[in-house]
PDB file of C-alpha atoms and ligand atoms in Angstrom:
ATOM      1  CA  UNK A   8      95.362 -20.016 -57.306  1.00  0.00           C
ATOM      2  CA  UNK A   9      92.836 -22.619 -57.409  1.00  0.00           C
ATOM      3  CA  UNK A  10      93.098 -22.940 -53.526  1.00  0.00           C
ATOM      4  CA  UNK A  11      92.928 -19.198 -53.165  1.00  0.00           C
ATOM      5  CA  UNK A  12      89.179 -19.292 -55.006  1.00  0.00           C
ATOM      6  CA  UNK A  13      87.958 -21.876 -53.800  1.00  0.00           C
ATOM      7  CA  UNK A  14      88.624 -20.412 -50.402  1.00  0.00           C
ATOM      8  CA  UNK A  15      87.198 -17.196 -51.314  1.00  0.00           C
ATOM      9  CA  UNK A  16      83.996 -18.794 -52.511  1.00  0.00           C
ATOM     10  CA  UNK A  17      83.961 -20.590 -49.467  1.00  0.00           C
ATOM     11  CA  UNK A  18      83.990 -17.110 -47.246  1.00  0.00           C
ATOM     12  CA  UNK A  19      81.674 -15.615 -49.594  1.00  0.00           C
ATOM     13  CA  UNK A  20      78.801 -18.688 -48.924  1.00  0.00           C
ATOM     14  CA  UNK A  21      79.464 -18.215 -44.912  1.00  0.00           C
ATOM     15  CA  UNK A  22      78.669 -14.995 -44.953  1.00  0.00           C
ATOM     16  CA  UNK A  23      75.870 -15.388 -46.685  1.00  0.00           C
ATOM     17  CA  UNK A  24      74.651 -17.890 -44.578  1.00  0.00           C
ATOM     18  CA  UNK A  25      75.739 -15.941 -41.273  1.00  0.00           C
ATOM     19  CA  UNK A  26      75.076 -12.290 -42.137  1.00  0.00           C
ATOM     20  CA  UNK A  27      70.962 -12.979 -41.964  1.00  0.00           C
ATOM     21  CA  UNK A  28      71.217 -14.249 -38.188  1.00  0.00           C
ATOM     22  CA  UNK A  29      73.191 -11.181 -37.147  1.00  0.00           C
ATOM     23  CA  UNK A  30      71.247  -8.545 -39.077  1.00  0.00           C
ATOM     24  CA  UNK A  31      67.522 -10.184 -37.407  1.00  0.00           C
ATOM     25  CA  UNK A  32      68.574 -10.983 -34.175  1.00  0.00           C
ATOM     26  CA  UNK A  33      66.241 -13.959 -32.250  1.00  0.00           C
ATOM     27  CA  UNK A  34      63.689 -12.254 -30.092  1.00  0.00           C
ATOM     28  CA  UNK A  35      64.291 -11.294 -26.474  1.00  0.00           C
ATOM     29  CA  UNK A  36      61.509 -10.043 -24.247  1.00  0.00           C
ATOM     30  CA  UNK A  37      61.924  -6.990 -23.462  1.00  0.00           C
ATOM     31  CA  UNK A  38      58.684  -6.250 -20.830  1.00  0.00           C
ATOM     32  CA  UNK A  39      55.323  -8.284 -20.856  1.00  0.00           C
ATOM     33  CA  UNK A  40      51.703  -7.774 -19.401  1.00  0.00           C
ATOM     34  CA  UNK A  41      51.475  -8.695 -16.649  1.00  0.00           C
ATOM     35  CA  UNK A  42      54.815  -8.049 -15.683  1.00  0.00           C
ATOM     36  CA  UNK A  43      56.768 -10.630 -14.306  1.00  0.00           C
ATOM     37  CA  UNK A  44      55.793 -11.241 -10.563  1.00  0.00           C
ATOM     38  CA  UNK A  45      53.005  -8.664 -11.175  1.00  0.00           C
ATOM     39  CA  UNK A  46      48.962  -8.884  -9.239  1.00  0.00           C
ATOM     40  CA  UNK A  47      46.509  -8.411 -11.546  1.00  0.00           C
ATOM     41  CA  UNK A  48      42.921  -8.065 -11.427  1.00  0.00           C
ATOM     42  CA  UNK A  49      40.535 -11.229 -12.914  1.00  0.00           C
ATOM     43  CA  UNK A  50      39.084 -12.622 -14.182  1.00  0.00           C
ATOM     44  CA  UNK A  51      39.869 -10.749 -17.784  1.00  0.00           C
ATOM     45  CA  UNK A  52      43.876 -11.013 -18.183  1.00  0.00           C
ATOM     46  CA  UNK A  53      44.900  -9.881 -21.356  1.00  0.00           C
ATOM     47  CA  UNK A  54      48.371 -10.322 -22.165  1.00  0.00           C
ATOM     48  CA  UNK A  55      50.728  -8.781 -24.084  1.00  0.00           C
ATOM     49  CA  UNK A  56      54.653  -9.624 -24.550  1.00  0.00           C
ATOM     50  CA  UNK A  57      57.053  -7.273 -26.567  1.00  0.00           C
ATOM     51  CA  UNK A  58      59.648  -8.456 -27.996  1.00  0.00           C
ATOM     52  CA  UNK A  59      63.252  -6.897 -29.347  1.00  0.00           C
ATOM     53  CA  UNK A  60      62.346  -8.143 -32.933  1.00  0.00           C
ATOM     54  CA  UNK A  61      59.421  -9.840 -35.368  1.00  0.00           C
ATOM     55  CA  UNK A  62      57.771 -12.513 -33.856  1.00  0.00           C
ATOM     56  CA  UNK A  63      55.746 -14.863 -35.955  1.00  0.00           C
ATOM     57  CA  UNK A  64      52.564 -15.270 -33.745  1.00  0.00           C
ATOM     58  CA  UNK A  65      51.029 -18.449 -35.456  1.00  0.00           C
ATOM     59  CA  UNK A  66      54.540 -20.454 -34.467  1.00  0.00           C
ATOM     60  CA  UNK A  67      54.870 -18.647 -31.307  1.00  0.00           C
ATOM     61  CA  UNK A  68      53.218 -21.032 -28.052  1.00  0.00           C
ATOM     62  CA  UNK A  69      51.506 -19.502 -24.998  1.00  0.00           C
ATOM     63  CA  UNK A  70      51.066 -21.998 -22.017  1.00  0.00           C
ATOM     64  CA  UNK A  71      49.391 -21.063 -18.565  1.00  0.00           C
ATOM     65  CA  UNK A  72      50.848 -23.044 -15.881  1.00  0.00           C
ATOM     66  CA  UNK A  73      48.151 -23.338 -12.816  1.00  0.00           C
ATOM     67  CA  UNK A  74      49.611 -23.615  -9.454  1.00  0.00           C
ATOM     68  CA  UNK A  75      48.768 -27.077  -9.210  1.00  0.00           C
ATOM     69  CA  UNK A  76      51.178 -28.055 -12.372  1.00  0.00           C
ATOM     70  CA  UNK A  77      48.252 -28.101 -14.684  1.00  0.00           C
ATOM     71  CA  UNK A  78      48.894 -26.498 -18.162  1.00  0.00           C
ATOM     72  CA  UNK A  79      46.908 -24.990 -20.694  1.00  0.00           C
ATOM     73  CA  UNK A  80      47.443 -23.842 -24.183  1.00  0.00           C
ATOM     74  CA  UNK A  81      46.512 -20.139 -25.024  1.00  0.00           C
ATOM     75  CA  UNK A  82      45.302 -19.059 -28.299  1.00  0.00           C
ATOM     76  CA  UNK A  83      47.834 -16.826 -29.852  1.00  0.00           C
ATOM     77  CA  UNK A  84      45.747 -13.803 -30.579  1.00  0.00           C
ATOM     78  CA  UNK A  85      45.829 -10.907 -33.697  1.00  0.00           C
ATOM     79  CA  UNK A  86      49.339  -9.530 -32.932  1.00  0.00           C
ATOM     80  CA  UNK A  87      49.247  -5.882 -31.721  1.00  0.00           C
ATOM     81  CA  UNK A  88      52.218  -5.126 -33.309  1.00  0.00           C
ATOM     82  CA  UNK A  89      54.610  -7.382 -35.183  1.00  0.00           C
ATOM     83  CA  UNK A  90      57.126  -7.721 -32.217  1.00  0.00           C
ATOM     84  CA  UNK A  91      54.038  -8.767 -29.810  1.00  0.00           C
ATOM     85  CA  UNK A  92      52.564 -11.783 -28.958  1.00  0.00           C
ATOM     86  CA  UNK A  93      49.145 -11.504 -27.763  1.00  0.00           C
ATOM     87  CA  UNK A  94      46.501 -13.466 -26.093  1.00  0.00           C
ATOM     88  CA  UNK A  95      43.489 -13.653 -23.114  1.00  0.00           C
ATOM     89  CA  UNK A  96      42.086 -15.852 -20.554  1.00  0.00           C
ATOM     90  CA  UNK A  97      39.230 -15.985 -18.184  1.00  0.00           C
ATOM     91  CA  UNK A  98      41.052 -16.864 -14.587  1.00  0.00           C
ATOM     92  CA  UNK A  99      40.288 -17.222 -10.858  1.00  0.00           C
ATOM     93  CA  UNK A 100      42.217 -16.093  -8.099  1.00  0.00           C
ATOM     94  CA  UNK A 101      45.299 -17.776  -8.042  1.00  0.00           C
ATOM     95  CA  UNK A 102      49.073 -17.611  -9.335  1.00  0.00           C
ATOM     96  CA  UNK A 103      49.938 -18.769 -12.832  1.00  0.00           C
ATOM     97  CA  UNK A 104      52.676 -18.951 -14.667  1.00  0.00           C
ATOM     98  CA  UNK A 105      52.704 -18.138 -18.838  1.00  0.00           C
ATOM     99  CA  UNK A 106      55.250 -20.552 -20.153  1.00  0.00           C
ATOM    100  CA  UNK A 107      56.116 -18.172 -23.840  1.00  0.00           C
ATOM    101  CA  UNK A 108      58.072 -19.711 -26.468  1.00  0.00           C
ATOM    102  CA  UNK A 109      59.002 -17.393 -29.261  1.00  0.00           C
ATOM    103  CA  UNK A 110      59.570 -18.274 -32.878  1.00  0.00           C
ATOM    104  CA  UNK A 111      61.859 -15.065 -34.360  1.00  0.00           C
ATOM    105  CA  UNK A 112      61.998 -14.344 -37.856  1.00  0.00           C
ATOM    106  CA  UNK A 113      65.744 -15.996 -38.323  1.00  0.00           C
ATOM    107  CA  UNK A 114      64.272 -19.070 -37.190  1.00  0.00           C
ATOM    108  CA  UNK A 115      65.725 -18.867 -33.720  1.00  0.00           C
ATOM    109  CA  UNK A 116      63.157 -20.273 -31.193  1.00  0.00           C
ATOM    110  CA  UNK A 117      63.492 -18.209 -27.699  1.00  0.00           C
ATOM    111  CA  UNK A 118      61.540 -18.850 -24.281  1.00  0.00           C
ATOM    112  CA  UNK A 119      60.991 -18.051 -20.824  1.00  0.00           C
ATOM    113  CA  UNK A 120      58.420 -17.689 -17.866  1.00  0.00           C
ATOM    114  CA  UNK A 121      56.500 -15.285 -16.488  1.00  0.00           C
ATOM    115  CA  UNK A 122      54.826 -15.990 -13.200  1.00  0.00           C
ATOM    116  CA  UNK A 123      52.031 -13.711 -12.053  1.00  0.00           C
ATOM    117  CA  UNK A 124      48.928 -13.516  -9.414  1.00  0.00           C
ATOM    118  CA  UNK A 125      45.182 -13.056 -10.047  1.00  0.00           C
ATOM    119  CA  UNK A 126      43.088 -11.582  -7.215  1.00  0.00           C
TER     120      UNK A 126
HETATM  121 CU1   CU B 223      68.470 -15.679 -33.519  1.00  0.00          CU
END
């Protein structure tokens, strides 16, 4: 009997501790501007990723990757919605990469690249 609740409570404090990652899933990019592999016209690039959940923008990291391998942090801007992570740079001709790294609200920490051309 003892065995039996103490294996029940047991259950009981997984699922507690489980149910919250399942039910806010870590965030996924879903489509970004620019689009991966996208031209875009400088030297005003705004960006915008969306995201499949909440992303919390202040513990979110934007990094533009120059074609010669130097990087450079971007200033998370005022989130256009509270799946997106926004920001903006000033940038020559050239290809870049934005290095994203995602902080969802379950705590799960997602990234990728998205490489892109300015003419
Ligand atoms: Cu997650």
């Amino acid at each position: 009997m003892q065995m039996k609740r103490i294996f029940v409570a047991a259950l009981a404090a997984c699922a507690l501790f489980v149910l919250p990652r399942i039910a806010f899933a870590h965030a996924h990019l879903l489509s970004s501007t620019p689009a991966a592999n996208a031209t875009v016209h400088g030297p005003d690039v705004a960006f915008e990723l969306r995201f499949n959940s909440r992303v919390d923008g202040r513990h979110s990291v934007l990094t533009l990757v120059t074609a010669d391998g130097r990087t450079e942090p971007l200033a998370v801007g005022n989130q256009s919605a509270e799946s997106n992570l926004n920001a903006h740079a000033t940038l020559k001709p050239g290809s870049y990469t934005l290095r994203w790294q995602a902080l969802a609200t379950d705590g799960h920490i997602t990234r990728g690249e998205i490489p892109f051309t300015v003419r």
